[in-house]
C-alpha cells in the first residue's frame, strides 16, 4: 500500500487528472476478475449455485459438460444436464469413465501442490492421458462454436 501511495503521488505530479482513470481501471479489473471467478463457479457447478435449469432461456449459450466417471460431483451434474435437455436445450457432454475429480487441473503444472498428500490416484499416466484428451476435446468444441456460432448455418 505504501508503494502504491508513492507511485500515486508521483503519478499525480506527472499526469494530473489521469490518476483517477487509472484508479477506475484498477477497480474495473478487480471487478471483472471477481465476476469471472464467480462465473466460473456458476458454470462449473451450476446446480450448487441456484442456477435453475427450468428457468434457462432458449438462447442460453452453448454448454459443454466435461464429466469424470469416478467423481460424485460429475454424477450430480448428469441430472442438471437432463433438466437442461427437458427445457429444449442441447448441452454437449463428454464423460471420461476412468477419470477422477480434478484430473485436468491436477495434471497441469499449475495444479501441482508441493507439500500435498498422496496424489497418485490423480497424478498418473492414465489421468494425464485423459487430461490431454479432454483438453483437445474442449479446444475442438470451442473452435467449432467459433467457426459456426449458434444460429448460423
Tab-separated table of N, CA and C in Angstrom:
chain	number	residue	atom	x	y	z
A	1	UNK	N	0.822	-1.183	0.000
A	1	UNK	CA	0.000	0.000	0.000
A	1	UNK	C	0.870	1.252	0.000
A	2	UNK	N	1.978	1.225	0.737
A	2	UNK	CA	2.892	2.366	0.784
A	2	UNK	C	3.485	2.642	-0.592
A	3	UNK	N	3.855	1.583	-1.288
A	3	UNK	CA	4.407	1.736	-2.639
A	3	UNK	C	3.367	2.359	-3.549
A	4	UNK	N	2.114	1.912	-3.408
A	4	UNK	CA	1.032	2.460	-4.216
A	4	UNK	C	0.876	3.951	-3.966
A	5	UNK	N	0.957	4.385	-2.707
A	5	UNK	CA	0.819	5.808	-2.383
A	5	UNK	C	1.964	6.612	-2.984
A	6	UNK	N	3.178	6.079	-2.909
A	6	UNK	CA	4.315	6.791	-3.507
A	6	UNK	C	4.116	6.908	-5.009
A	7	UNK	N	3.728	5.827	-5.627
A	7	UNK	CA	3.505	5.862	-7.064
A	7	UNK	C	2.362	6.798	-7.417
A	8	UNK	N	1.331	6.795	-6.599
A	8	UNK	CA	0.180	7.662	-6.848
A	8	UNK	C	0.594	9.126	-6.780
A	9	UNK	N	1.401	9.485	-5.774
A	9	UNK	CA	1.870	10.873	-5.649
A	9	UNK	C	2.702	11.261	-6.862
A	10	UNK	N	3.579	10.380	-7.271
A	10	UNK	CA	4.408	10.643	-8.449
A	10	UNK	C	3.539	10.773	-9.692
A	11	UNK	N	2.579	9.888	-9.829
A	11	UNK	CA	1.687	9.937	-10.987
A	11	UNK	C	0.870	11.226	-11.009
A	12	UNK	N	0.403	11.658	-9.841
A	12	UNK	CA	-0.394	12.889	-9.783
A	12	UNK	C	0.416	14.076	-10.262
A	13	UNK	N	1.679	14.121	-9.875
A	13	UNK	CA	2.531	15.234	-10.304
A	13	UNK	C	2.727	15.217	-11.812
A	14	UNK	N	2.967	14.040	-12.358
A	14	UNK	CA	3.296	13.946	-13.777
A	14	UNK	C	2.064	13.928	-14.674
A	15	UNK	N	0.971	13.338	-14.192
A	15	UNK	CA	-0.161	13.098	-15.082
A	15	UNK	C	-1.460	13.747	-14.618
A	16	UNK	N	-1.428	14.524	-13.604
A	16	UNK	CA	-2.571	15.270	-13.067
A	16	UNK	C	-3.817	14.398	-12.955
A	17	UNK	N	-4.871	14.683	-13.710
A	17	UNK	CA	-6.157	14.009	-13.540
A	17	UNK	C	-6.212	12.578	-14.019
A	18	UNK	N	-5.211	12.116	-14.701
A	18	UNK	CA	-5.259	10.761	-15.255
A	18	UNK	C	-5.203	9.680	-14.176
A	19	UNK	N	-4.790	10.029	-12.987
A	19	UNK	CA	-4.726	9.039	-11.909
A	19	UNK	C	-6.119	8.497	-11.591
A	20	UNK	N	-7.124	9.326	-11.737
A	20	UNK	CA	-8.496	8.872	-11.481
A	20	UNK	C	-8.847	7.757	-12.461
A	21	UNK	N	-8.494	7.957	-13.722
A	21	UNK	CA	-8.759	6.941	-14.730
A	21	UNK	C	-8.031	5.642	-14.385
A	22	UNK	N	-6.775	5.749	-13.968
A	22	UNK	CA	-6.016	4.557	-13.596
A	22	UNK	C	-6.658	3.846	-12.417
A	23	UNK	N	-7.145	4.620	-11.447
A	23	UNK	CA	-7.799	4.019	-10.287
A	23	UNK	C	-9.072	3.302	-10.710
A	24	UNK	N	-9.837	3.939	-11.583
A	24	UNK	CA	-11.069	3.319	-12.051
A	24	UNK	C	-10.750	2.037	-12.815
A	25	UNK	N	-9.716	2.078	-13.653
A	25	UNK	CA	-9.319	0.872	-14.390
A	25	UNK	C	-8.937	-0.246	-13.430
A	26	UNK	N	-8.209	0.103	-12.378
A	26	UNK	CA	-7.822	-0.901	-11.391
A	26	UNK	C	-9.035	-1.529	-10.736
A	27	UNK	N	-10.018	-0.710	-10.390
A	27	UNK	CA	-11.250	-1.215	-9.778
A	27	UNK	C	-11.993	-2.094	-10.777
A	28	UNK	N	-12.060	-1.651	-12.028
A	28	UNK	CA	-12.748	-2.445	-13.044
A	28	UNK	C	-12.073	-3.789	-13.256
A	29	UNK	N	-10.748	-3.793	-13.242
A	29	UNK	CA	-10.028	-5.056	-13.419
A	29	UNK	C	-10.344	-6.000	-12.265
A	30	UNK	N	-10.336	-5.484	-11.045
A	30	UNK	CA	-10.663	-6.314	-9.883
A	30	UNK	C	-12.098	-6.807	-9.987
A	31	UNK	N	-13.018	-5.916	-10.387
A	31	UNK	CA	-14.418	-6.294	-10.521
A	31	UNK	C	-14.590	-7.363	-11.599
A	32	UNK	N	-13.951	-7.164	-12.739
A	32	UNK	CA	-14.058	-8.146	-13.816
A	32	UNK	C	-13.481	-9.490	-13.400
A	33	UNK	N	-12.356	-9.469	-12.701
A	33	UNK	CA	-11.763	-10.714	-12.227
A	33	UNK	C	-12.712	-11.414	-11.258
A	34	UNK	N	-13.320	-10.647	-10.358
A	34	UNK	CA	-14.276	-11.210	-9.403
A	34	UNK	C	-15.463	-11.820	-10.135
A	35	UNK	N	-15.999	-11.090	-11.113
A	35	UNK	CA	-17.131	-11.608	-11.880
A	35	UNK	C	-16.737	-12.857	-12.657
A	36	UNK	N	-15.525	-12.851	-13.211
A	36	UNK	CA	-15.048	-14.021	-13.957
A	36	UNK	C	-14.979	-15.236	-13.033
A	37	UNK	N	-14.416	-15.047	-11.840
A	37	UNK	CA	-14.304	-16.160	-10.903
A	37	UNK	C	-15.680	-16.652	-10.487
A	38	UNK	N	-16.618	-15.713	-10.266
A	38	UNK	CA	-17.978	-16.097	-9.904
A	38	UNK	C	-18.629	-16.848	-11.062
A	39	UNK	N	-18.438	-16.349	-12.284
A	39	UNK	CA	-19.000	-17.024	-13.455
A	39	UNK	C	-18.416	-18.419	-13.587
A	40	UNK	N	-17.138	-18.560	-13.294
A	40	UNK	CA	-16.520	-19.883	-13.365
A	40	UNK	C	-17.195	-20.836	-12.400
A	41	UNK	N	-17.497	-20.361	-11.208
A	41	UNK	CA	-18.169	-21.202	-10.225
A	41	UNK	C	-19.540	-21.606	-10.734
A	42	UNK	N	-20.292	-20.630	-11.246
A	42	UNK	CA	-21.630	-20.917	-11.749
A	42	UNK	C	-21.556	-21.885	-12.919
A	43	UNK	N	-20.607	-21.663	-13.811
A	43	UNK	CA	-20.506	-22.522	-14.980
A	43	UNK	C	-19.988	-23.907	-14.631
A	44	UNK	N	-19.124	-23.997	-13.648
A	44	UNK	CA	-18.585	-25.305	-13.278
A	44	UNK	C	-19.564	-26.113	-12.438
A	45	UNK	N	-20.293	-25.440	-11.564
A	45	UNK	CA	-21.193	-26.134	-10.648
A	45	UNK	C	-22.538	-25.419	-10.588
A	46	UNK	N	-23.260	-25.302	-11.715
A	46	UNK	CA	-24.483	-24.505	-11.724
A	46	UNK	C	-25.553	-25.041	-10.781
A	47	UNK	N	-25.609	-26.342	-10.565
A	47	UNK	CA	-26.631	-26.918	-9.707
A	47	UNK	C	-26.386	-26.610	-8.238
A	48	UNK	N	-25.208	-26.123	-7.881
A	48	UNK	CA	-24.926	-25.781	-6.484
A	48	UNK	C	-25.096	-24.295	-6.212
A	49	UNK	N	-25.291	-23.505	-7.256
A	49	UNK	CA	-25.332	-22.052	-7.084
A	49	UNK	C	-26.708	-21.461	-7.327
A	50	UNK	N	-27.711	-22.302	-7.501
A	50	UNK	CA	-29.063	-21.794	-7.670
A	50	UNK	C	-29.441	-21.482	-9.103
A	51	UNK	N	-28.604	-21.790	-10.073
A	51	UNK	CA	-28.954	-21.574	-11.471
A	51	UNK	C	-29.910	-22.691	-11.867
A	52	UNK	N	-31.182	-22.356	-11.987
A	52	UNK	CA	-32.231	-23.334	-12.210
A	52	UNK	C	-32.363	-23.650	-13.693
A	53	UNK	N	-32.165	-24.897	-14.056
A	53	UNK	CA	-32.227	-25.302	-15.467
A	53	UNK	C	-33.599	-25.043	-16.065
A	54	UNK	N	-34.647	-25.133	-15.262
A	54	UNK	CA	-36.001	-24.919	-15.777
A	54	UNK	C	-36.264	-23.472	-16.159
A	55	UNK	N	-35.445	-22.556	-15.685
A	55	UNK	CA	-35.640	-21.140	-15.991
A	55	UNK	C	-34.697	-20.633	-17.076
A	56	UNK	N	-33.915	-21.523	-17.654
A	56	UNK	CA	-32.987	-21.113	-18.704
A	56	UNK	C	-33.751	-20.834	-19.987
A	57	UNK	N	-33.334	-19.818	-20.680
A	57	UNK	CA	-33.979	-19.422	-21.933
A	57	UNK	C	-33.417	-20.236	-23.094
A	58	UNK	N	-34.170	-20.251	-24.169
A	58	UNK	CA	-33.745	-20.985	-25.369
A	58	UNK	C	-32.463	-20.417	-25.961
A	59	UNK	N	-32.171	-19.126	-25.689
A	59	UNK	CA	-30.959	-18.518	-26.237
A	59	UNK	C	-29.767	-18.650	-25.293
A	60	UNK	N	-29.872	-19.565	-24.319
A	60	UNK	CA	-28.761	-19.836	-23.413
A	60	UNK	C	-27.562	-20.265	-24.258
A	61	UNK	N	-26.369	-19.812	-23.928
A	61	UNK	CA	-25.209	-20.112	-24.783
A	61	UNK	C	-24.892	-21.608	-24.838
A	62	UNK	N	-24.175	-22.018	-25.877
A	62	UNK	CA	-23.771	-23.426	-25.963
A	62	UNK	C	-23.054	-23.845	-24.678
A	63	UNK	N	-23.332	-25.052	-24.245
A	63	UNK	CA	-22.817	-25.519	-22.960
A	63	UNK	C	-22.131	-26.867	-23.133
A	64	UNK	N	-20.967	-26.990	-22.527
A	64	UNK	CA	-20.215	-28.241	-22.552
A	64	UNK	C	-19.980	-28.700	-21.118
A	65	UNK	N	-20.339	-29.940	-20.838
A	65	UNK	CA	-20.029	-30.563	-19.557
A	65	UNK	C	-18.928	-31.590	-19.799
A	66	UNK	N	-17.840	-31.476	-19.063
A	66	UNK	CA	-16.773	-32.474	-19.096
A	66	UNK	C	-16.861	-33.198	-17.760
A	67	UNK	N	-17.254	-34.466	-17.811
A	67	UNK	CA	-17.532	-35.211	-16.590
A	67	UNK	C	-16.503	-36.305	-16.351
A	68	UNK	N	-16.215	-36.518	-15.074
A	68	UNK	CA	-15.314	-37.590	-14.639
A	68	UNK	C	-16.176	-38.740	-14.143
A	69	UNK	N	-15.972	-39.918	-14.695
A	69	UNK	CA	-16.771	-41.067	-14.306
A	69	UNK	C	-16.607	-41.467	-12.852
A	70	UNK	N	-15.468	-41.150	-12.250
A	70	UNK	CA	-15.183	-41.538	-10.868
A	70	UNK	C	-15.371	-40.381	-9.890
A	71	UNK	N	-16.188	-39.403	-10.255
A	71	UNK	CA	-16.342	-38.191	-9.447
A	71	UNK	C	-17.806	-37.980	-9.077
A	72	UNK	N	-18.133	-37.943	-7.783
A	72	UNK	CA	-19.519	-37.738	-7.364
A	72	UNK	C	-20.113	-36.415	-7.868
A	73	UNK	N	-19.303	-35.374	-7.963
A	73	UNK	CA	-19.810	-34.090	-8.454
A	73	UNK	C	-20.259	-34.238	-9.906
A	74	UNK	N	-19.479	-34.923	-10.707
A	74	UNK	CA	-19.855	-35.141	-12.105
A	74	UNK	C	-21.147	-35.942	-12.207
A	75	UNK	N	-21.325	-36.888	-11.316
A	75	UNK	CA	-22.544	-37.692	-11.356
A	75	UNK	C	-23.767	-36.832	-11.045
A	76	UNK	N	-23.621	-35.863	-10.146
A	76	UNK	CA	-24.726	-34.944	-9.844
A	76	UNK	C	-25.030	-34.045	-11.034
A	77	UNK	N	-24.028	-33.768	-11.832
A	77	UNK	CA	-24.224	-32.896	-12.991
A	77	UNK	C	-25.133	-33.544	-14.029
A	78	UNK	N	-25.178	-34.861	-14.063
A	78	UNK	CA	-25.996	-35.555	-15.062
A	78	UNK	C	-27.471	-35.187	-14.934
A	79	UNK	N	-27.949	-35.020	-13.713
A	79	UNK	CA	-29.340	-34.602	-13.515
A	79	UNK	C	-29.546	-33.203	-14.079
A	80	UNK	N	-28.586	-32.338	-13.863
A	80	UNK	CA	-28.683	-30.972	-14.386
A	80	UNK	C	-28.701	-30.994	-15.912
A	81	UNK	N	-27.897	-31.843	-16.516
A	81	UNK	CA	-27.889	-31.984	-17.978
A	81	UNK	C	-29.277	-32.410	-18.454
A	82	UNK	N	-29.868	-33.400	-17.787
A	82	UNK	CA	-31.213	-33.866	-18.166
A	82	UNK	C	-32.241	-32.756	-18.002
A	83	UNK	N	-32.111	-31.975	-16.933
A	83	UNK	CA	-33.024	-30.845	-16.736
A	83	UNK	C	-32.887	-29.839	-17.873
A	84	UNK	N	-31.660	-29.571	-18.292
A	84	UNK	CA	-31.441	-28.652	-19.415
A	84	UNK	C	-32.085	-29.210	-20.684
A	85	UNK	N	-31.883	-30.495	-20.920
A	85	UNK	CA	-32.451	-31.119	-22.118
A	85	UNK	C	-33.975	-31.082	-22.091
A	86	UNK	N	-34.565	-31.232	-20.902
A	86	UNK	CA	-36.028	-31.215	-20.804
A	86	UNK	C	-36.611	-29.837	-21.111
A	87	UNK	N	-35.794	-28.793	-21.035
A	87	UNK	CA	-36.263	-27.450	-21.380
A	87	UNK	C	-36.000	-27.126	-22.850
A	88	UNK	N	-35.463	-28.093	-23.594
A	88	UNK	CA	-35.208	-27.880	-25.010
A	88	UNK	C	-33.782	-27.471	-25.336
A	89	UNK	N	-32.953	-27.339	-24.335
A	89	UNK	CA	-31.546	-27.002	-24.583
A	89	UNK	C	-30.788	-28.268	-24.976
A	90	UNK	N	-29.676	-28.080	-25.649
A	90	UNK	CA	-28.887	-29.220	-26.109
A	90	UNK	C	-27.443	-29.108	-25.636
A	91	UNK	N	-27.206	-29.331	-24.340
A	91	UNK	CA	-25.819	-29.265	-23.859
A	91	UNK	C	-25.015	-30.442	-24.404
A	92	UNK	N	-23.752	-30.194	-24.639
A	92	UNK	CA	-22.851	-31.268	-25.049
A	92	UNK	C	-22.215	-31.857	-23.797
A	93	UNK	N	-22.039	-33.168	-23.807
A	93	UNK	CA	-21.473	-33.862	-22.649
A	93	UNK	C	-20.362	-34.792	-23.125
A	94	UNK	N	-19.220	-34.683	-22.480
A	94	UNK	CA	-18.121	-35.621	-22.707
A	94	UNK	C	-17.812	-36.225	-21.341
A	95	UNK	N	-17.900	-37.539	-21.258
A	95	UNK	CA	-17.610	-38.197	-19.982
A	95	UNK	C	-16.412	-39.116	-20.146
A	96	UNK	N	-15.499	-39.002	-19.212
A	96	UNK	CA	-14.314	-39.854	-19.169
A	96	UNK	C	-14.512	-40.826	-18.010
A	97	UNK	N	-14.951	-42.050	-18.339
A	97	UNK	CA	-15.341	-43.044	-17.333
A	97	UNK	C	-14.275	-43.295	-16.273
A	98	UNK	N	-13.012	-43.343	-16.657
A	98	UNK	CA	-11.948	-43.667	-15.706
A	98	UNK	C	-11.312	-42.444	-15.063
A	99	UNK	N	-11.817	-41.270	-15.391
A	99	UNK	CA	-11.233	-40.043	-14.834
A	99	UNK	C	-11.729	-39.814	-13.411
A	100	UNK	N	-10.845	-39.239	-12.599
A	100	UNK	CA	-11.187	-38.890	-11.222
A	100	UNK	C	-11.347	-37.372	-11.123
A	101	UNK	N	-11.898	-36.925	-10.006
A	101	UNK	CA	-12.082	-35.496	-9.781
A	101	UNK	C	-10.753	-34.762	-9.972
A	102	UNK	N	-10.803	-33.649	-10.624
A	102	UNK	CA	-9.657	-32.753	-10.874
A	102	UNK	C	-8.601	-33.361	-11.789
A	103	UNK	N	-8.975	-34.326	-12.619
A	103	UNK	CA	-7.968	-34.967	-13.479
A	103	UNK	C	-7.318	-33.987	-14.443
A	104	UNK	N	-8.039	-32.964	-14.877
A	104	UNK	CA	-7.442	-31.996	-15.804
A	104	UNK	C	-6.511	-31.051	-15.050
A	105	UNK	N	-7.017	-30.429	-13.988
A	105	UNK	CA	-6.221	-29.451	-13.246
A	105	UNK	C	-4.986	-30.069	-12.612
A	106	UNK	N	-5.129	-31.250	-12.052
A	106	UNK	CA	-4.017	-31.876	-11.329
A	106	UNK	C	-2.902	-32.340	-12.245
A	107	UNK	N	-3.192	-32.479	-13.511
A	107	UNK	CA	-2.179	-32.957	-14.448
A	107	UNK	C	-1.600	-31.836	-15.292
A	108	UNK	N	-1.659	-30.637	-14.763
A	108	UNK	CA	-1.023	-29.467	-15.352
A	108	UNK	C	-0.104	-28.878	-14.295
A	109	UNK	N	0.984	-28.252	-14.686
A	109	UNK	CA	1.943	-27.730	-13.703
A	109	UNK	C	1.303	-26.831	-12.650
A	110	UNK	N	0.336	-26.002	-13.048
A	110	UNK	CA	-0.271	-25.106	-12.062
A	110	UNK	C	-1.152	-25.860	-11.072
A	111	UNK	N	-1.489	-27.118	-11.374
A	111	UNK	CA	-2.293	-27.914	-10.463
A	111	UNK	C	-1.463	-28.658	-9.432
A	112	UNK	N	-0.161	-28.648	-9.583
A	112	UNK	CA	0.721	-29.360	-8.666
A	112	UNK	C	0.902	-28.554	-7.383
A	113	UNK	N	0.757	-29.221	-6.270
A	113	UNK	CA	0.963	-28.583	-4.974
A	113	UNK	C	2.146	-29.273	-4.318
A	114	UNK	N	3.117	-28.471	-3.911
A	114	UNK	CA	4.381	-29.019	-3.434
A	114	UNK	C	4.229	-29.977	-2.252
A	115	UNK	N	3.589	-29.569	-1.188
A	115	UNK	CA	3.505	-30.388	0.021
A	115	UNK	C	2.128	-31.024	0.167
A	116	UNK	N	1.631	-31.640	-0.883
A	116	UNK	CA	0.289	-32.201	-0.825
A	116	UNK	C	0.331	-33.652	-0.363
A	117	UNK	N	-0.852	-34.174	-0.100
A	117	UNK	CA	-0.977	-35.580	0.275
A	117	UNK	C	-0.737	-36.430	-0.964
A	118	UNK	N	-0.730	-37.723	-0.793
A	118	UNK	CA	-0.501	-38.636	-1.918
A	118	UNK	C	-1.549	-38.395	-3.004
A	119	UNK	N	-1.086	-38.043	-4.177
A	119	UNK	CA	-1.977	-37.746	-5.296
A	119	UNK	C	-1.835	-38.788	-6.403
A	120	UNK	N	-1.319	-39.967	-6.078
A	120	UNK	CA	-1.048	-40.962	-7.114
A	120	UNK	C	-2.313	-41.433	-7.826
A	121	UNK	N	-3.481	-41.311	-7.165
A	121	UNK	CA	-4.709	-41.699	-7.853
A	121	UNK	C	-5.160	-40.638	-8.854
A	122	UNK	N	-4.619	-39.423	-8.740
A	122	UNK	CA	-4.981	-38.328	-9.643
A	122	UNK	C	-3.859	-38.033	-10.629
A	123	UNK	N	-2.626	-38.015	-10.136
A	123	UNK	CA	-1.492	-37.678	-10.997
A	123	UNK	C	-0.769	-38.964	-11.368
A	124	UNK	N	-1.139	-39.492	-12.511
A	124	UNK	CA	-0.508	-40.700	-13.038
A	124	UNK	C	-0.682	-40.693	-14.551
A	125	UNK	N	-0.082	-41.648	-15.222
A	125	UNK	CA	-0.083	-41.624	-16.694
A	125	UNK	C	-1.492	-41.739	-17.279
A	126	UNK	N	-2.360	-42.536	-16.661
A	126	UNK	CA	-3.727	-42.670	-17.179
A	126	UNK	C	-4.476	-41.342	-17.085
A	127	UNK	N	-4.404	-40.695	-15.910
A	127	UNK	CA	-5.107	-39.426	-15.724
A	127	UNK	C	-4.497	-38.329	-16.597
A	128	UNK	N	-3.173	-38.366	-16.770
A	128	UNK	CA	-2.519	-37.390	-17.648
A	128	UNK	C	-3.001	-37.557	-19.082
A	129	UNK	N	-3.111	-38.787	-19.526
A	129	UNK	CA	-3.591	-39.059	-20.880
A	129	UNK	C	-5.035	-38.583	-21.046
A	130	UNK	N	-5.874	-38.866	-20.052
A	130	UNK	CA	-7.264	-38.404	-20.096
A	130	UNK	C	-7.331	-36.880	-20.088
A	131	UNK	N	-6.454	-36.245	-19.321
A	131	UNK	CA	-6.424	-34.778	-19.267
A	131	UNK	C	-6.079	-34.200	-20.632
A	132	UNK	N	-5.063	-34.759	-21.302
A	132	UNK	CA	-4.693	-34.264	-22.638
A	132	UNK	C	-5.843	-34.471	-23.616
A	133	UNK	N	-6.494	-35.628	-23.522
A	133	UNK	CA	-7.630	-35.927	-24.402
A	133	UNK	C	-8.768	-34.927	-24.162
A	134	UNK	N	-9.057	-34.650	-22.894
A	134	UNK	CA	-10.120	-33.697	-22.555
A	134	UNK	C	-9.775	-32.296	-23.035
A	135	UNK	N	-8.533	-31.884	-22.854
A	135	UNK	CA	-8.126	-30.548	-23.309
A	135	UNK	C	-8.287	-30.409	-24.818
A	136	UNK	N	-7.941	-31.452	-25.551
A	136	UNK	CA	-8.111	-31.433	-27.007
A	136	UNK	C	-9.591	-31.340	-27.365
A	137	UNK	N	-10.418	-32.131	-26.692
A	137	UNK	CA	-11.859	-32.113	-26.962
A	137	UNK	C	-12.466	-30.749	-26.648
A	138	UNK	N	-12.040	-30.142	-25.547
A	138	UNK	CA	-12.548	-28.817	-25.180
A	138	UNK	C	-12.139	-27.792	-26.236
A	139	UNK	N	-10.893	-27.835	-26.669
A	139	UNK	CA	-10.416	-26.909	-27.711
A	139	UNK	C	-11.219	-27.068	-28.988
A	140	UNK	N	-11.421	-28.302	-29.403
A	140	UNK	CA	-12.189	-28.552	-30.621
A	140	UNK	C	-13.618	-28.039	-30.477
A	141	UNK	N	-14.221	-28.256	-29.316
A	141	UNK	CA	-15.590	-27.798	-29.060
A	141	UNK	C	-15.660	-26.278	-29.173
A	142	UNK	N	-14.691	-25.592	-28.575
A	142	UNK	CA	-14.665	-24.125	-28.623
A	142	UNK	C	-14.470	-23.644	-30.059
A	143	UNK	N	-13.515	-24.220	-30.769
A	143	UNK	CA	-13.255	-23.789	-32.148
A	143	UNK	C	-14.431	-24.089	-33.065
A	144	UNK	N	-15.133	-25.200	-32.844
A	144	UNK	CA	-16.327	-25.496	-33.641
A	144	UNK	C	-17.378	-24.408	-33.461
A	145	UNK	N	-17.527	-23.920	-32.248
A	145	UNK	CA	-18.511	-22.874	-31.990
A	145	UNK	C	-18.056	-21.535	-32.559
A	146	UNK	N	-16.766	-21.303	-32.581
A	146	UNK	CA	-16.245	-20.058	-33.158
A	146	UNK	C	-16.450	-20.060	-34.669
A	147	UNK	N	-16.287	-21.233	-35.300
A	147	UNK	CA	-16.478	-21.348	-36.747
A	147	UNK	C	-17.949	-21.326	-37.136
A	148	UNK	N	-18.806	-21.860	-36.257
A	148	UNK	CA	-20.238	-21.956	-36.542
A	148	UNK	C	-21.028	-21.493	-35.323
A	149	UNK	N	-21.112	-20.169	-35.091
A	149	UNK	CA	-21.840	-19.673	-33.920
A	149	UNK	C	-23.301	-20.116	-33.944
A	150	UNK	N	-23.898	-20.177	-32.761
A	150	UNK	CA	-25.301	-20.569	-32.652
A	150	UNK	C	-26.154	-19.684	-33.548
A	151	UNK	N	-27.083	-20.305	-34.256
A	151	UNK	CA	-27.970	-19.559	-35.133
A	151	UNK	C	-27.440	-19.381	-36.540
A	152	UNK	N	-26.185	-19.760	-36.799
A	152	UNK	CA	-25.642	-19.625	-38.154
A	152	UNK	C	-25.781	-20.956	-38.883
A	153	UNK	N	-25.811	-20.921	-40.204
A	153	UNK	CA	-25.978	-22.175	-40.972
A	153	UNK	C	-24.764	-23.071	-40.900
